[in-house]
CSV table of C-alpha atoms in Angstrom, one decimal:
chain,number,residue,atom,x,y,z
A,1,UNK,CA,0.0,0.0,0.0
A,2,UNK,CA,2.9,2.3,0.7
A,3,UNK,CA,4.1,2.1,-2.9
A,4,UNK,CA,0.6,2.8,-4.2
A,5,UNK,CA,0.5,6.0,-2.1
A,6,UNK,CA,3.9,7.0,-3.5
A,7,UNK,CA,2.6,6.4,-7.0
A,8,UNK,CA,-0.4,8.6,-6.4
A,9,UNK,CA,1.8,11.4,-5.0
A,10,UNK,CA,4.2,11.2,-7.9
A,11,UNK,CA,1.3,11.2,-10.4
A,12,UNK,CA,-0.1,14.3,-8.8
A,13,UNK,CA,3.3,16.0,-8.9
A,14,UNK,CA,3.5,15.5,-12.7
A,15,UNK,CA,0.2,17.4,-13.1
A,16,UNK,CA,1.3,20.2,-10.7
A,17,UNK,CA,4.6,20.8,-12.4
A,18,UNK,CA,3.0,20.7,-15.9
A,19,UNK,CA,0.4,23.2,-14.7
A,20,UNK,CA,3.2,25.4,-13.3
A,21,UNK,CA,5.1,25.3,-16.6
A,22,UNK,CA,2.2,26.5,-18.7
A,23,UNK,CA,3.1,29.8,-20.6
A,24,UNK,CA,6.7,29.6,-19.2
A,25,UNK,CA,8.3,27.4,-21.8
A,26,UNK,CA,9.6,28.4,-25.2
A,27,UNK,CA,9.3,24.9,-26.5
A,28,UNK,CA,6.7,22.3,-25.5
A,29,UNK,CA,8.6,19.5,-27.3
A,30,UNK,CA,11.9,20.7,-25.8
A,31,UNK,CA,10.3,20.3,-22.3
A,32,UNK,CA,9.2,16.8,-23.3
A,33,UNK,CA,12.7,15.9,-24.5
A,34,UNK,CA,14.2,17.0,-21.1
A,35,UNK,CA,11.5,15.2,-19.2
A,36,UNK,CA,12.1,11.9,-21.0
A,37,UNK,CA,15.9,12.2,-20.8
A,38,UNK,CA,15.5,12.7,-17.1
A,39,UNK,CA,13.2,9.6,-16.9
A,40,UNK,CA,15.7,7.6,-18.9
A,41,UNK,CA,18.6,8.5,-16.6
A,42,UNK,CA,16.4,7.6,-13.5
A,43,UNK,CA,15.8,4.2,-15.1
A,44,UNK,CA,19.5,3.7,-15.6
A,45,UNK,CA,20.2,4.5,-12.0
A,46,UNK,CA,17.7,1.9,-10.9
A,47,UNK,CA,19.1,-0.8,-13.2
A,48,UNK,CA,21.4,-3.3,-11.5
A,49,UNK,CA,22.2,-5.0,-14.8
A,50,UNK,CA,21.6,-3.7,-18.3
A,51,UNK,CA,20.1,-6.1,-20.8
A,52,UNK,CA,16.7,-6.7,-22.4
A,53,UNK,CA,14.8,-9.3,-24.3
A,54,UNK,CA,12.4,-9.1,-27.3
A,55,UNK,CA,9.3,-8.7,-25.0
A,56,UNK,CA,10.9,-5.8,-23.1
A,57,UNK,CA,12.0,-4.1,-26.3
A,58,UNK,CA,8.5,-4.3,-28.0
A,59,UNK,CA,6.4,-3.4,-25.0
A,60,UNK,CA,8.9,-0.6,-24.0
A,61,UNK,CA,8.7,0.9,-27.5
A,62,UNK,CA,4.9,0.9,-27.6
A,63,UNK,CA,4.7,2.4,-24.2
A,64,UNK,CA,7.2,5.2,-25.3
A,65,UNK,CA,4.8,6.2,-28.1
A,66,UNK,CA,1.8,6.3,-25.7
A,67,UNK,CA,3.8,8.4,-23.2
A,68,UNK,CA,4.5,11.1,-25.7
A,69,UNK,CA,0.9,11.2,-26.8
A,70,UNK,CA,-0.4,11.3,-23.2
A,71,UNK,CA,1.9,14.1,-22.0
A,72,UNK,CA,1.2,16.3,-25.1
A,73,UNK,CA,-2.6,15.8,-24.6
A,74,UNK,CA,-2.4,16.5,-20.9
A,75,UNK,CA,-0.5,19.8,-21.5
A,76,UNK,CA,-3.0,20.8,-24.2
A,77,UNK,CA,-6.0,20.0,-22.0
A,78,UNK,CA,-4.6,21.9,-19.0
A,79,UNK,CA,-4.2,25.1,-21.1
A,80,UNK,CA,-7.8,24.7,-22.3
A,81,UNK,CA,-9.6,23.6,-19.2
A,82,UNK,CA,-7.4,23.5,-16.1
A,83,UNK,CA,-5.7,20.9,-14.0
A,84,UNK,CA,-8.8,19.5,-12.2
A,85,UNK,CA,-10.9,18.5,-15.2
A,86,UNK,CA,-7.9,17.2,-17.0
A,87,UNK,CA,-7.0,15.0,-14.0
A,88,UNK,CA,-10.6,13.7,-13.8
A,89,UNK,CA,-10.5,12.6,-17.5
A,90,UNK,CA,-7.1,11.2,-17.2
A,91,UNK,CA,-8.0,9.0,-14.3
A,92,UNK,CA,-11.3,7.9,-15.8
A,93,UNK,CA,-9.0,5.9,-18.1
A,94,UNK,CA,-9.0,3.4,-15.2
A,95,UNK,CA,-11.7,1.6,-17.1
A,96,UNK,CA,-9.2,0.5,-19.8
A,97,UNK,CA,-6.8,-1.5,-17.5
A,98,UNK,CA,-9.8,-2.8,-15.4
A,99,UNK,CA,-11.4,-4.2,-18.5
A,100,UNK,CA,-8.1,-5.8,-19.4
A,101,UNK,CA,-7.7,-7.2,-15.9
A,102,UNK,CA,-11.2,-8.9,-16.0
A,103,UNK,CA,-11.2,-10.1,-19.6
A,104,UNK,CA,-7.6,-10.8,-20.3
A,105,UNK,CA,-6.1,-11.7,-16.9
A,106,UNK,CA,-9.3,-13.2,-15.4
A,107,UNK,CA,-9.1,-11.2,-12.2
A,108,UNK,CA,-12.7,-11.4,-10.8
A,109,UNK,CA,-13.8,-8.7,-8.4
A,110,UNK,CA,-16.2,-9.3,-5.5
A,111,UNK,CA,-19.7,-7.9,-5.6
A,112,UNK,CA,-18.8,-5.1,-3.2
A,113,UNK,CA,-15.8,-4.2,-5.4
A,114,UNK,CA,-18.1,-4.2,-8.4
A,115,UNK,CA,-20.4,-1.7,-6.7
A,116,UNK,CA,-17.4,0.4,-5.7
A,117,UNK,CA,-16.1,0.4,-9.3
A,118,UNK,CA,-19.6,1.3,-10.6
A,119,UNK,CA,-19.9,4.2,-8.1
A,120,UNK,CA,-16.5,5.6,-9.1
A,121,UNK,CA,-17.5,5.6,-12.8
A,122,UNK,CA,-20.9,7.0,-12.0
A,123,UNK,CA,-19.4,9.8,-9.9
A,124,UNK,CA,-17.2,11.0,-12.8
A,125,UNK,CA,-19.9,10.4,-15.4
A,126,UNK,CA,-22.3,12.7,-13.4
A,127,UNK,CA,-19.6,15.4,-13.3
A,128,UNK,CA,-19.1,15.2,-17.1
A,129,UNK,CA,-22.8,15.3,-17.7
A,130,UNK,CA,-23.4,18.4,-15.7
A,131,UNK,CA,-20.3,20.2,-17.1
A,132,UNK,CA,-20.6,22.1,-20.3
A,133,UNK,CA,-17.8,20.9,-22.6
A,134,UNK,CA,-17.6,21.7,-26.3
A,135,UNK,CA,-17.1,19.0,-28.9
A,136,UNK,CA,-13.4,19.8,-29.7
A,137,UNK,CA,-12.4,19.9,-26.0
A,138,UNK,CA,-14.5,16.8,-25.2
A,139,UNK,CA,-12.8,14.9,-28.1
A,140,UNK,CA,-9.3,16.0,-26.8
A,141,UNK,CA,-10.2,14.8,-23.3
A,142,UNK,CA,-11.6,11.6,-24.5
A,143,UNK,CA,-8.5,10.7,-26.5
A,144,UNK,CA,-6.4,11.7,-23.5
A,145,UNK,CA,-8.5,9.4,-21.2
A,146,UNK,CA,-8.0,6.4,-23.5
A,147,UNK,CA,-4.3,6.9,-24.0
A,148,UNK,CA,-3.8,7.4,-20.2
A,149,UNK,CA,-5.7,4.1,-19.6
A,150,UNK,CA,-3.5,2.3,-22.1
A,151,UNK,CA,-0.4,3.5,-20.4
A,152,UNK,CA,-1.6,2.0,-17.1
A,153,UNK,CA,-2.6,-1.1,-18.9
A,154,UNK,CA,1.0,-1.5,-20.3
A,155,UNK,CA,2.3,-1.8,-16.7
A,156,UNK,CA,-0.1,-4.7,-16.1
A,157,UNK,CA,0.8,-6.3,-19.5
A,158,UNK,CA,4.5,-6.1,-18.7
A,159,UNK,CA,3.9,-7.4,-15.2
A,160,UNK,CA,2.1,-10.4,-16.7
A,161,UNK,CA,4.2,-11.2,-19.8
A,162,UNK,CA,7.6,-9.5,-19.0
A,163,UNK,CA,10.5,-10.5,-16.8
A,164,UNK,CA,10.3,-8.7,-13.4
A,165,UNK,CA,14.1,-8.4,-13.1
A,166,UNK,CA,14.1,-6.3,-16.3
A,167,UNK,CA,11.5,-3.7,-15.1
A,168,UNK,CA,14.0,-0.9,-15.0
A,169,UNK,CA,15.2,-1.7,-18.6
A,170,UNK,CA,11.6,-1.7,-19.7
A,171,UNK,CA,11.1,1.8,-18.3
A,172,UNK,CA,14.4,2.9,-19.8
A,173,UNK,CA,13.4,1.7,-23.3
A,174,UNK,CA,9.9,3.4,-22.8
A,175,UNK,CA,11.4,6.7,-21.8
A,176,UNK,CA,14.3,6.6,-24.3
A,177,UNK,CA,11.8,5.9,-27.2
A,178,UNK,CA,9.7,8.8,-25.9
A,179,UNK,CA,12.7,11.1,-25.8
A,180,UNK,CA,13.6,10.2,-29.4
A,181,UNK,CA,10.1,10.8,-30.6
A,182,UNK,CA,9.9,14.2,-28.7
A,183,UNK,CA,13.3,15.2,-30.2
A,184,UNK,CA,12.1,14.4,-33.7
A,185,UNK,CA,8.9,16.5,-33.1
A,186,UNK,CA,11.0,19.4,-31.7
A,187,UNK,CA,13.2,19.4,-34.9
A,188,UNK,CA,10.1,19.3,-37.2
A,189,UNK,CA,8.5,22.2,-35.3
A,190,UNK,CA,11.9,24.0,-35.4
A,191,UNK,CA,11.8,24.6,-31.6
A,192,UNK,CA,14.8,24.8,-29.2
A,193,UNK,CA,15.6,23.9,-25.6
A,194,UNK,CA,15.9,26.9,-23.2
A,195,UNK,CA,16.6,27.1,-19.4
A,196,UNK,CA,12.9,26.7,-18.4
A,197,UNK,CA,12.6,23.5,-20.5
A,198,UNK,CA,15.6,22.0,-18.7
A,199,UNK,CA,14.2,23.0,-15.2
A,200,UNK,CA,10.6,21.8,-15.7
A,201,UNK,CA,11.7,18.8,-17.7
A,202,UNK,CA,13.7,17.7,-14.7
A,203,UNK,CA,10.9,18.5,-12.2
A,204,UNK,CA,8.4,16.6,-14.3
A,205,UNK,CA,10.7,13.8,-15.3
A,206,UNK,CA,11.6,12.5,-11.8
A,207,UNK,CA,8.0,11.9,-10.6
A,208,UNK,CA,7.1,10.7,-14.1
A,209,UNK,CA,9.6,7.9,-13.7
A,210,UNK,CA,8.8,7.2,-10.1
A,211,UNK,CA,5.0,7.0,-10.6
A,212,UNK,CA,5.5,4.2,-13.2
A,213,UNK,CA,8.0,2.4,-11.0
A,214,UNK,CA,5.9,2.5,-7.9
A,215,UNK,CA,2.7,1.5,-9.8
A,216,UNK,CA,4.5,-1.6,-11.1
A,217,UNK,CA,5.6,-2.6,-7.6
A,218,UNK,CA,2.0,-2.0,-6.4
A,219,UNK,CA,0.7,-4.4,-9.1
A,220,UNK,CA,3.1,-7.0,-7.8
A,221,UNK,CA,1.8,-6.6,-4.2
A,222,UNK,CA,-2.0,-6.1,-4.8
A,223,UNK,CA,-4.6,-7.2,-7.4
A,224,UNK,CA,-5.0,-4.7,-10.2
A,225,UNK,CA,-8.7,-4.7,-9.6
A,226,UNK,CA,-7.8,-2.8,-6.4
A,227,UNK,CA,-4.8,-0.9,-7.5
A,228,UNK,CA,-6.2,0.8,-10.6
A,229,UNK,CA,-9.4,2.3,-9.0
A,230,UNK,CA,-7.6,3.5,-5.9
A,231,UNK,CA,-4.8,4.9,-8.0
A,232,UNK,CA,-7.2,6.7,-10.2
A,233,UNK,CA,-9.7,8.0,-7.6
A,234,UNK,CA,-7.1,9.2,-5.1
A,235,UNK,CA,-5.1,10.9,-7.8
A,236,UNK,CA,-8.2,12.7,-9.0
A,237,UNK,CA,-8.8,14.0,-5.5
A,238,UNK,CA,-5.2,15.2,-4.9
A,239,UNK,CA,-4.9,16.9,-8.3
A,240,UNK,CA,-8.2,18.7,-7.8
A,241,UNK,CA,-7.2,19.9,-4.3
A,242,UNK,CA,-3.9,21.1,-5.7
A,243,UNK,CA,-5.8,23.0,-8.4
A,244,UNK,CA,-8.0,24.6,-5.7
A,245,UNK,CA,-5.3,25.6,-3.3
A,246,UNK,CA,-2.4,26.4,-5.6
A,247,UNK,CA,-4.0,27.5,-8.8
A,248,UNK,CA,-7.3,28.9,-7.5
A,249,UNK,CA,-9.4,26.6,-9.7
A,250,UNK,CA,-13.0,26.4,-8.4
A,251,UNK,CA,-14.4,23.2,-6.9
A,252,UNK,CA,-18.1,23.3,-7.7
A,253,UNK,CA,-21.0,21.3,-6.3
A,254,UNK,CA,-20.7,18.7,-9.1
A,255,UNK,CA,-17.0,18.1,-8.2
A,256,UNK,CA,-17.9,17.9,-4.4
A,257,UNK,CA,-20.5,15.3,-5.2
A,258,UNK,CA,-17.9,13.4,-7.2
A,259,UNK,CA,-15.5,13.5,-4.2
A,260,UNK,CA,-18.1,12.1,-1.9
A,261,UNK,CA,-19.0,9.2,-4.2
A,262,UNK,CA,-15.3,8.6,-4.7
A,263,UNK,CA,-14.7,8.2,-1.0
A,264,UNK,CA,-17.6,5.7,-0.8
A,265,UNK,CA,-16.3,3.7,-3.8
A,266,UNK,CA,-12.7,3.6,-2.3
A,267,UNK,CA,-14.2,2.2,0.9
A,268,UNK,CA,-16.1,-0.6,-1.0
A,269,UNK,CA,-13.0,-1.4,-3.1
A,270,UNK,CA,-11.0,-2.1,0.0
A,271,UNK,CA,-13.6,-4.4,1.7
């Protein structure tokens, strides 16, 4: 449970530092490059031996592509709609790994856990229904939600099919591929790396790596049917509270209702 809490705090830190960097960087892709280079270096530091197999290479490369897409969409959404709603949509992606866990890995939840899962989805769905979101923004958030869910799913897929001793190499390949893709995009857009990109790239990169690392450890200790809902729901709450206290974003009655239902769902998921 300790590692799950650490994963939640690191995931929240990513959103906070991304929000802080808005309108302060000269190059979005330069910031992504610095972020993923930092992540790659962190993965190297955690590697006792450096080798990989075909499974690690393939899954790491796919995850790298998803990472670039996710961080770009998160940044775009935060500029358009703030940190709280972006966090809600990103964590709603929990339905993707949960579906994989049930149908691919045959992890069967209890009835109380099913009720808790249903309440968590209902709480966010009610918030979306009562919020006025235009089509373009809604489509951006929907794609971000799916991509975020696929990234969480990749951790479970690697935990099931990959070699546990090569986890750090898997993360290194993921972040190294993401760094290469970000660098290519930066060159295509004719952008450059300035001091702010280096600073915020580092501040985002460290928790970015640690959130993935701690989440993978949590999946080894607890069933994913428990890990993913708790990870998602508690991250939603911490991100929204950070948006309220640090960035003066409003928490309206719909969001408060969401929080209450989330707390009930978390309680049921842990019975």
